[in-house]
Coordinates of C-alpha atoms in Angstrom, one line a residue:
M207 CA -30.5 -13.2 -16.6
N208 CA -31.1 -15.8 -13.9
S209 CA -34.4 -17.6 -13.3
L210 CA -35.4 -15.1 -10.5
D211 CA -35.1 -12.2 -12.9
D212 CA -37.1 -13.9 -15.6
A213 CA -40.0 -15.0 -13.3
P214 CA -43.1 -12.8 -12.6
K215 CA -42.7 -10.7 -9.5
P216 CA -44.3 -12.2 -6.5
H217 CA -46.5 -9.9 -4.4
F218 CA -45.6 -9.9 -0.7
V219 CA -48.1 -8.5 1.7
L220 CA -46.4 -7.3 5.0
I221 CA -48.5 -6.8 8.1
P222 CA -46.6 -5.5 11.2
F223 CA -47.9 -5.3 14.8
M224 CA -48.6 -1.6 15.3
A225 CA -45.9 -0.8 17.7
Q226 CA -42.7 1.0 16.6
G227 CA -40.3 -1.8 17.6
H228 CA -42.3 -4.2 15.5
T229 CA -42.9 -1.8 12.5
I230 CA -39.3 -0.8 12.0
P231 CA -37.9 -4.2 11.0
M232 CA -40.8 -4.9 8.7
I233 CA -40.2 -1.7 6.9
D234 CA -36.6 -2.9 6.5
M235 CA -38.0 -6.2 5.2
A236 CA -40.1 -4.3 2.7
H237 CA -37.0 -2.6 1.3
L238 CA -35.0 -5.8 1.3
L239 CA -37.7 -7.7 -0.7
A240 CA -38.2 -4.8 -3.1
K241 CA -34.5 -4.6 -3.7
H242 CA -34.5 -8.3 -4.7
G243 CA -37.3 -7.8 -7.2
A244 CA -40.5 -8.5 -5.3
M245 CA -43.6 -6.4 -5.2
V246 CA -44.5 -5.3 -1.7
S247 CA -47.7 -4.0 -0.1
F248 CA -47.2 -2.7 3.5
I249 CA -50.4 -2.7 5.5
T250 CA -50.8 0.0 8.1
T251 CA -53.4 2.5 9.4
P252 CA -53.7 6.3 8.9
V253 CA -52.1 7.3 12.2
N254 CA -49.3 4.8 11.8
A255 CA -48.7 5.9 8.2
A256 CA -48.3 9.4 9.4
R257 CA -45.6 8.3 11.9
I258 CA -43.5 6.9 9.0
Q259 CA -44.4 9.5 6.4
S260 CA -40.8 10.4 5.7
T261 CA -40.1 6.8 5.0
I262 CA -43.1 6.6 2.7
D263 CA -42.0 9.8 0.9
R264 CA -38.4 8.6 0.5
A265 CA -39.5 5.3 -1.0
R266 CA -41.6 7.1 -3.5
E267 CA -38.8 9.5 -4.4
L268 CA -36.5 6.5 -5.0
N269 CA -39.1 4.6 -7.0
I270 CA -38.9 1.6 -4.6
P271 CA -41.8 -0.8 -5.4
I272 CA -43.4 -0.6 -2.0
R273 CA -47.1 0.3 -1.7
F274 CA -48.0 1.6 1.8
V275 CA -51.7 0.8 2.4
P276 CA -53.4 2.7 5.3
L277 CA -56.6 0.9 6.3
R278 CA -59.1 2.6 8.6
L279 CA -58.8 1.0 12.1
P280 CA -62.2 0.7 13.8
C281 CA -61.2 2.3 17.1
A282 CA -64.6 3.6 18.2
E283 CA -66.2 0.2 17.5
V284 CA -64.1 -1.5 20.1
G285 CA -64.2 1.4 22.7
L286 CA -61.0 3.2 21.8
L287 CA -60.6 6.9 21.0
D288 CA -60.3 7.7 17.4
G289 CA -56.7 7.9 16.4
C290 CA -55.6 5.5 19.1
E291 CA -53.9 3.1 16.6
N292 CA -50.5 2.2 18.0
V293 CA -49.8 0.0 21.0
D294 CA -47.0 2.5 22.1
E295 CA -49.7 5.0 22.9
I296 CA -51.5 3.0 25.5
L297 CA -50.7 1.6 28.9
E298 CA -53.7 -0.2 30.3
K299 CA -54.0 -3.9 29.5
D300 CA -57.7 -3.7 28.7
Q301 CA -56.9 -1.1 26.0
V302 CA -54.3 -3.4 24.5
M303 CA -57.0 -6.1 24.3
K304 CA -59.4 -3.7 22.6
M305 CA -56.6 -2.7 20.1
T306 CA -55.9 -6.4 19.2
D307 CA -59.7 -6.7 18.6
A308 CA -59.6 -3.7 16.3
Y309 CA -56.7 -5.1 14.3
G310 CA -58.7 -8.4 13.9
M311 CA -61.5 -6.3 12.4
L312 CA -59.2 -5.4 9.5
H313 CA -59.8 -8.9 8.0
K314 CA -62.7 -7.9 5.7
P315 CA -61.3 -4.6 4.4
L316 CA -57.9 -6.2 3.8
V317 CA -59.4 -9.1 1.8
L318 CA -61.5 -6.7 -0.2
Y319 CA -58.4 -4.5 -1.0
L320 CA -56.3 -7.4 -2.0
Q321 CA -59.0 -8.9 -4.2
E322 CA -59.2 -5.6 -6.1
Q323 CA -55.5 -5.6 -7.0
S324 CA -54.4 -6.3 -10.6
V325 CA -51.5 -8.4 -9.2
P326 CA -52.9 -10.8 -6.7
P327 CA -51.1 -11.4 -3.4
S328 CA -48.6 -14.3 -3.4
C329 CA -48.2 -14.6 0.4
I330 CA -48.7 -12.7 3.7
V331 CA -45.8 -12.1 6.0
S332 CA -47.2 -11.0 9.3
D333 CA -46.2 -10.3 12.9
L334 CA -46.6 -13.1 15.4
C335 CA -49.0 -10.7 17.2
Q336 CA -51.3 -10.4 14.2
P337 CA -52.7 -14.0 14.3
W338 CA -56.0 -13.0 12.4
T339 CA -53.9 -12.8 9.3
G340 CA -53.8 -16.6 9.1
D341 CA -57.5 -16.6 8.4
V342 CA -57.0 -14.0 5.7
A343 CA -54.3 -16.1 4.0
R344 CA -56.5 -19.2 4.0
E345 CA -59.4 -17.2 2.6
L346 CA -57.2 -16.0 -0.2
G347 CA -55.5 -19.4 -0.7
I348 CA -52.0 -18.1 -0.1
P349 CA -49.3 -19.0 2.6
R350 CA -48.9 -17.0 5.7
L351 CA -45.3 -16.7 6.9
M352 CA -44.7 -15.6 10.5
F353 CA -42.4 -12.8 11.6
N354 CA -41.8 -12.4 15.4
G355 CA -38.8 -10.0 15.5
F356 CA -36.8 -12.3 17.8
C357 CA -33.4 -13.9 17.0
A358 CA -33.3 -17.7 16.7
F359 CA -31.9 -18.1 20.2
A360 CA -34.8 -16.3 21.9
S361 CA -37.3 -17.9 19.4
L362 CA -36.2 -21.3 20.3
C363 CA -36.4 -20.5 24.1
R364 CA -39.9 -19.1 23.7
Y365 CA -41.0 -22.1 21.7
L366 CA -39.7 -24.6 24.2
I367 CA -41.1 -22.7 27.1
H368 CA -44.6 -22.8 25.7
Q369 CA -44.4 -26.2 24.0
D370 CA -43.2 -28.0 27.2
K371 CA -45.1 -25.7 29.6
V372 CA -41.9 -25.2 31.5
F373 CA -43.4 -22.7 33.9
E374 CA -46.8 -24.4 34.4
N375 CA -46.2 -25.3 38.1
V376 CA -43.5 -22.6 38.8
P377 CA -44.5 -19.6 40.9
D378 CA -43.9 -16.1 39.5
G379 CA -40.4 -15.0 40.3
D380 CA -36.8 -15.6 39.6
E381 CA -36.6 -19.4 40.3
L382 CA -34.3 -20.9 37.7
V383 CA -35.6 -23.8 35.6
I384 CA -33.5 -25.9 33.2
L385 CA -34.8 -25.5 29.6
P386 CA -35.3 -29.0 28.1
G387 CA -34.4 -29.6 24.5
F388 CA -32.1 -26.6 24.2
P389 CA -28.7 -27.2 22.4
H390 CA -26.8 -26.7 25.6
H391 CA -27.5 -26.2 29.3
L392 CA -29.6 -23.1 29.9
E393 CA -31.5 -22.0 32.9
V394 CA -34.4 -19.5 32.6
S395 CA -36.7 -17.9 35.0
K396 CA -40.4 -17.1 34.6
A397 CA -40.0 -13.5 35.6
R398 CA -37.3 -12.9 32.9
S399 CA -38.8 -14.9 30.0
P400 CA -41.0 -13.6 27.2
G401 CA -44.7 -13.8 27.9
N402 CA -47.3 -14.4 25.4
F403 CA -50.1 -12.1 26.5
N404 CA -50.3 -14.1 29.7
S405 CA -52.6 -11.6 31.6
P406 CA -56.2 -12.5 32.4
G407 CA -58.5 -11.7 29.5
F408 CA -56.0 -12.6 26.8
E409 CA -56.6 -16.3 26.9
K410 CA -58.3 -16.5 23.5
F411 CA -55.9 -14.2 21.8
R412 CA -52.9 -16.2 23.3
A413 CA -54.4 -19.5 22.1
K414 CA -54.9 -18.0 18.6
I415 CA -51.3 -16.8 18.4
L416 CA -50.0 -20.3 19.3
D417 CA -52.4 -22.0 16.9
E418 CA -51.4 -19.8 14.0
E419 CA -47.8 -20.2 14.9
R420 CA -48.2 -24.0 14.4
R421 CA -50.2 -23.4 11.1
A422 CA -47.7 -20.9 9.6
D423 CA -46.0 -22.0 6.4
S424 CA -42.6 -20.9 7.7
V425 CA -40.8 -18.3 9.8
V426 CA -38.9 -15.2 8.8
T427 CA -36.3 -13.8 11.2
N428 CA -34.1 -10.7 11.3
S429 CA -30.9 -12.6 12.1
F430 CA -28.2 -14.2 10.0
Y431 CA -27.1 -17.8 10.1
E432 CA -23.4 -17.1 10.9
L433 CA -24.4 -15.3 14.1
E434 CA -26.2 -18.2 15.7
P435 CA -26.0 -21.4 13.5
S436 CA -26.7 -24.0 16.2
Y437 CA -29.8 -22.1 17.4
V438 CA -31.1 -21.6 13.9
D439 CA -30.7 -25.3 13.2
S440 CA -32.3 -26.3 16.5
Y441 CA -35.2 -24.0 16.1
Q442 CA -35.9 -25.1 12.5
K443 CA -35.7 -28.8 13.6
M444 CA -37.9 -28.2 16.6
I445 CA -40.7 -26.5 14.7
G446 CA -40.5 -28.7 11.6
K447 CA -40.5 -25.8 9.1
R448 CA -38.2 -23.5 7.3
V449 CA -36.6 -20.6 9.2
W450 CA -35.6 -17.8 6.8
T451 CA -32.7 -15.9 8.3
I452 CA -32.5 -12.8 6.1
G453 CA -30.9 -10.2 8.4
P454 CA -29.5 -7.8 9.3
M455 CA -32.3 -6.4 7.1
F456 CA -31.6 -2.8 7.7
L457 CA -28.2 -3.2 6.0
C458 CA -29.9 -3.4 2.7
N459 CA -30.5 0.4 3.0
T460 CA -27.7 2.2 1.3
D461 CA -29.5 5.6 1.2
R462 CA -28.5 7.5 4.4
S463 CA -31.8 9.4 4.5
T464 CA -33.7 6.1 4.5
I465 CA -31.5 4.8 7.4
A466 CA -32.0 8.0 9.3
D467 CA -35.7 7.9 8.9
R468 CA -36.1 4.5 10.5
G469 CA -38.8 5.3 13.0
A470 CA -39.0 7.4 16.1
K471 CA -38.7 5.1 19.1
R472 CA -40.2 6.3 22.3
H473 CA -39.3 5.5 25.8
Q474 CA -40.0 7.3 29.1
L475 CA -37.5 7.4 31.9
I476 CA -38.4 8.3 35.5
K477 CA -36.3 11.0 37.2
S478 CA -34.4 8.6 39.5
I479 CA -33.1 6.5 36.6
L480 CA -32.0 9.6 34.7
E481 CA -30.1 10.8 37.7
E482 CA -28.3 7.5 38.2
I483 CA -27.3 7.3 34.5
A484 CA -26.1 10.8 34.6
L485 CA -23.9 10.4 37.7
G486 CA -22.6 7.0 36.5
L487 CA -21.6 8.5 33.1
E488 CA -19.9 11.4 34.8
A489 CA -18.0 9.2 37.2
S490 CA -16.8 7.0 34.4
K491 CA -14.8 9.9 32.9
R492 CA -15.4 8.5 29.4
P493 CA -16.7 10.4 26.4
F494 CA -20.4 9.7 25.8
L495 CA -23.4 10.4 23.6
W496 CA -26.7 10.0 25.6
V497 CA -30.0 10.0 23.8
I498 CA -32.9 10.8 26.2
K499 CA -36.2 9.9 24.6
S500 CA -39.6 10.7 26.0
D501 CA -43.3 10.5 25.0
N502 CA -43.3 14.3 24.6
M503 CA -41.4 16.8 22.6
P504 CA -38.2 17.9 24.2
S505 CA -38.5 21.0 26.4
E506 CA -36.4 23.1 28.7
T507 CA -38.1 21.5 31.7
D508 CA -36.6 18.1 30.8
K509 CA -33.2 19.5 31.9
L510 CA -34.5 19.7 35.4
F511 CA -34.4 15.9 35.7
L512 CA -30.6 15.9 35.4
P513 CA -28.4 16.6 38.4
E514 CA -27.6 20.2 38.9
G515 CA -24.4 21.2 37.0
F516 CA -24.2 17.9 35.2
E517 CA -24.1 19.3 31.7
E518 CA -21.5 21.9 32.7
R519 CA -19.2 19.3 34.3
T520 CA -19.3 17.0 31.4
R521 CA -19.2 19.6 28.6
G522 CA -16.5 18.7 26.1
R523 CA -16.8 14.9 26.6
G524 CA -20.5 14.4 26.7
L525 CA -23.3 15.1 24.3
I526 CA -27.0 14.8 25.2
I527 CA -29.7 14.5 22.5
Q528 CA -33.3 15.0 23.6
G529 CA -36.0 13.3 21.6
W530 CA -35.3 11.0 18.7
A531 CA -31.9 10.2 17.1
P532 CA -30.9 8.1 14.1
Q533 CA -29.5 5.2 16.1
A534 CA -28.2 3.0 13.2
L535 CA -26.2 6.0 11.8
I536 CA -24.8 6.9 15.1
L537 CA -23.7 3.4 15.9
S538 CA -21.9 3.1 12.6
H539 CA -19.8 6.2 13.2
P540 CA -16.1 5.3 13.7
S541 CA -15.8 7.3 16.9
V542 CA -18.3 5.1 18.8
G543 CA -16.7 2.4 20.8
G544 CA -19.5 0.9 22.8
F545 CA -23.3 0.7 23.1
V546 CA -25.6 0.7 26.1
T547 CA -28.7 -1.2 25.0
H548 CA -32.0 -2.3 26.5
C549 CA -31.5 -5.6 24.5
G550 CA -34.4 -5.3 22.2
W551 CA -33.4 -7.3 19.1
N552 CA -33.6 -4.3 16.7
S553 CA -31.0 -2.6 18.8
K554 CA -28.9 -5.7 19.2
I555 CA -28.7 -6.5 15.5
E556 CA -27.7 -2.8 14.9
G557 CA -25.0 -3.1 17.5
V558 CA -23.7 -6.3 16.1
S559 CA -23.7 -4.9 12.6
A560 CA -21.7 -1.9 13.8
G561 CA -19.1 -4.1 15.4
L562 CA -19.7 -2.7 18.9
P563 CA -19.2 -4.4 22.3
M564 CA -22.3 -3.7 24.4
I565 CA -23.5 -3.0 27.9
T566 CA -26.7 -4.9 28.4
W567 CA -29.6 -3.3 30.3
P568 CA -32.7 -5.5 29.6
H569 CA -36.2 -4.4 30.6
C570 CA -38.8 -7.0 29.6
A571 CA -40.1 -9.5 27.0
E572 CA -37.3 -11.5 25.4
Q573 CA -34.6 -8.9 26.3
F574 CA -33.1 -11.0 29.1
L575 CA -32.7 -13.9 26.6
N576 CA -31.0 -11.6 24.2
E577 CA -28.7 -10.6 27.0
E578 CA -27.8 -14.2 27.5
L579 CA -27.0 -14.6 23.8
I580 CA -24.8 -11.5 23.7
M581 CA -23.1 -12.1 27.0
N582 CA -22.5 -15.9 27.1
A583 CA -22.8 -17.2 23.6
L584 CA -21.3 -14.4 21.5
K585 CA -19.3 -13.0 24.3
V586 CA -19.5 -9.4 23.1
G587 CA -21.4 -8.0 26.1
L588 CA -21.1 -6.8 29.6
A589 CA -24.1 -6.7 32.0
V590 CA -24.9 -3.6 33.9
G591 CA -26.6 -5.8 36.5
V592 CA -30.4 -5.7 36.0
Q593 CA -32.1 -8.4 38.0
S594 CA -35.8 -7.8 37.5
I595 CA -38.1 -6.8 34.7
T596 CA -39.4 -3.3 33.9
N597 CA -42.4 -2.5 31.7
R598 CA -44.4 0.5 30.7
T599 CA -47.3 -0.3 33.1
M600 CA -45.2 -0.4 36.2
K601 CA -45.3 2.5 38.8
A602 CA -42.1 4.3 39.7
H603 CA -41.9 2.6 43.2
E604 CA -42.1 -0.8 41.5
I605 CA -39.0 -0.3 39.3
S606 CA -35.6 -1.5 40.5
V607 CA -33.2 1.3 39.7
V608 CA -29.7 0.5 38.5
K609 CA -27.3 2.5 40.6
R610 CA -24.6 4.9 39.4
D611 CA -21.7 2.8 40.6
Q612 CA -23.0 -0.2 38.4
I613 CA -23.1 2.1 35.4
E614 CA -19.7 3.6 36.1
R615 CA -18.2 0.1 36.5
A616 CA -19.8 -1.2 33.3
V617 CA -18.7 1.8 31.2
V618 CA -15.1 1.8 32.5
E619 CA -14.7 -2.0 32.0
L620 CA -16.3 -2.0 28.5
M621 CA -14.1 0.9 27.3
G622 CA -10.9 -0.2 29.0
H623 CA -7.9 -1.9 27.5
E624 CA -7.7 -5.0 29.7
T625 CA -7.5 -8.4 28.0
G626 CA -11.2 -9.0 28.4
A627 CA -12.2 -5.7 26.8
E628 CA -9.8 -6.1 23.9
E629 CA -11.2 -9.6 23.2
R630 CA -14.8 -8.3 23.3
R631 CA -13.9 -5.7 20.7
A632 CA -12.1 -8.2 18.5
R633 CA -15.1 -10.6 18.6
A634 CA -17.5 -7.7 17.9
K635 CA -15.5 -6.6 14.9
E636 CA -15.5 -10.1 13.5
L637 CA -19.3 -10.2 13.8
K638 CA -19.6 -7.0 12.0
E639 CA -17.7 -8.4 9.0
K640 CA -19.9 -11.6 9.1
A641 CA -23.1 -9.5 9.2
R642 CA -22.1 -7.4 6.1
K643 CA -21.0 -10.4 4.2
A644 CA -24.2 -12.3 5.0
I645 CA -26.5 -9.6 3.6
D646 CA -24.2 -8.6 0.6
E647 CA -23.3 -12.0 -0.7
G648 CA -23.7 -14.7 1.9
S649 CA -26.4 -16.7 3.7
S650 CA -29.0 -13.9 4.1
Y651 CA -28.5 -12.8 0.5
N652 CA -29.1 -16.3 -0.7
N653 CA -32.0 -16.9 1.7
V654 CA -34.0 -13.8 0.5
R655 CA -33.4 -14.9 -3.1
Q656 CA -34.6 -18.4 -2.2
L657 CA -37.6 -17.1 -0.3
I658 CA -38.7 -15.1 -3.4
E659 CA -38.2 -18.1 -5.6
Y660 CA -40.1 -20.3 -3.2
I661 CA -43.1 -17.9 -3.1
S662 CA -43.0 -17.5 -6.9
S663 CA -43.0 -21.3 -7.4
R664 CA -46.0 -21.8 -5.2
G665 CA -48.4 -19.5 -7.1
T666 CA -51.9 -19.1 -5.7
R667 CA -53.2 -22.3 -4.3
T668 CA -56.1 -23.4 -2.2
D669 CA -54.7 -26.2 -0.1
V670 CA -53.1 -23.9 2.6
Q671 CA -53.6 -25.5 6.0

């Protein structure tokens, strides 16, 4: 037995931001750490626990040492309706601010819970957007590691943008600015770069995030070194602390039911976008599987949003799934040859792991930076042609709709047999092999083992900054 097997199990406390895209990778992290011998407490709330109940049940059935801990969120105390516990459920910015206040009020009950445990916590790994956890870690005398859900490329961009105040005197819009300190020439625009709760009213919260980012012990990221070595090295050098690349974390799940249960992602599409996608897919004459997700349960009325006769005309080569679908399982199927993605990092890392070339359709946040990585650094992507951001708070008339001919062109080119398409497929296949090797026996495998050893060696200490 090696030293890690002989050592007492360290107790990792994971605290996600309560939004599905943030929660899913931290559930994967919980499974990965548990697989490598750590104890894990996963902090959530009653409503959010109910959303991942199948995951909780499956972990219990498989005797995976993850304890899911639902703490009551004080919704009423901050002016939210009881049961409003997930950011995905709200649209107004003032409600988001109230919800972040409610999360911060979990400080005391979390400390009390952890102090009662027979095995004391060894560290906290928390989302970038849960900065109050830094205070909890210092009160308990343990390190806080930051998880932000970005790749190293986007993390480095975000850090440089805020560190050097790149957009301080730049008006809102698409004006391109050279990003100083980046490993190579890169131009970014304010409109298509990740914000940091920049809206009025979030000033204190934003300052707290940046302060706790500086004070964090180290950073955990759902990427793997072989995917973006120069960006990992540059990011680590820039922030002056260790960056633990331990992804693709979801690949640690070998149980198909666990993979299939990885969260119900919700997106709402307006009618005009649905129509353009439908007609673009039809015109491409390529086989497709189209998942249409909404905030409501699928119903017969949803079909009214599709062009008349569309399903009949594409029957035999097109399959539409309404509601939620197990994305990772679908992407890994050998019949899938390409992936249209909004460029969130969860989807990107799943696409990379499946060895798929991708059509990029970014909406907001760091997604345009992920598009840059996929398109120009890794060269496994093809842009559909999005020029401006889209977010959940925008009205229908504010959204720039991608047209059917853009969709048709992208699908035909991605799935074609020209030299460019074949080269994209070859590079994507190579990345798939690197991803699997990284998590099974390579850099990510070694990093998660080293992370557990590092936390074990620290013990409980009181000199955390």
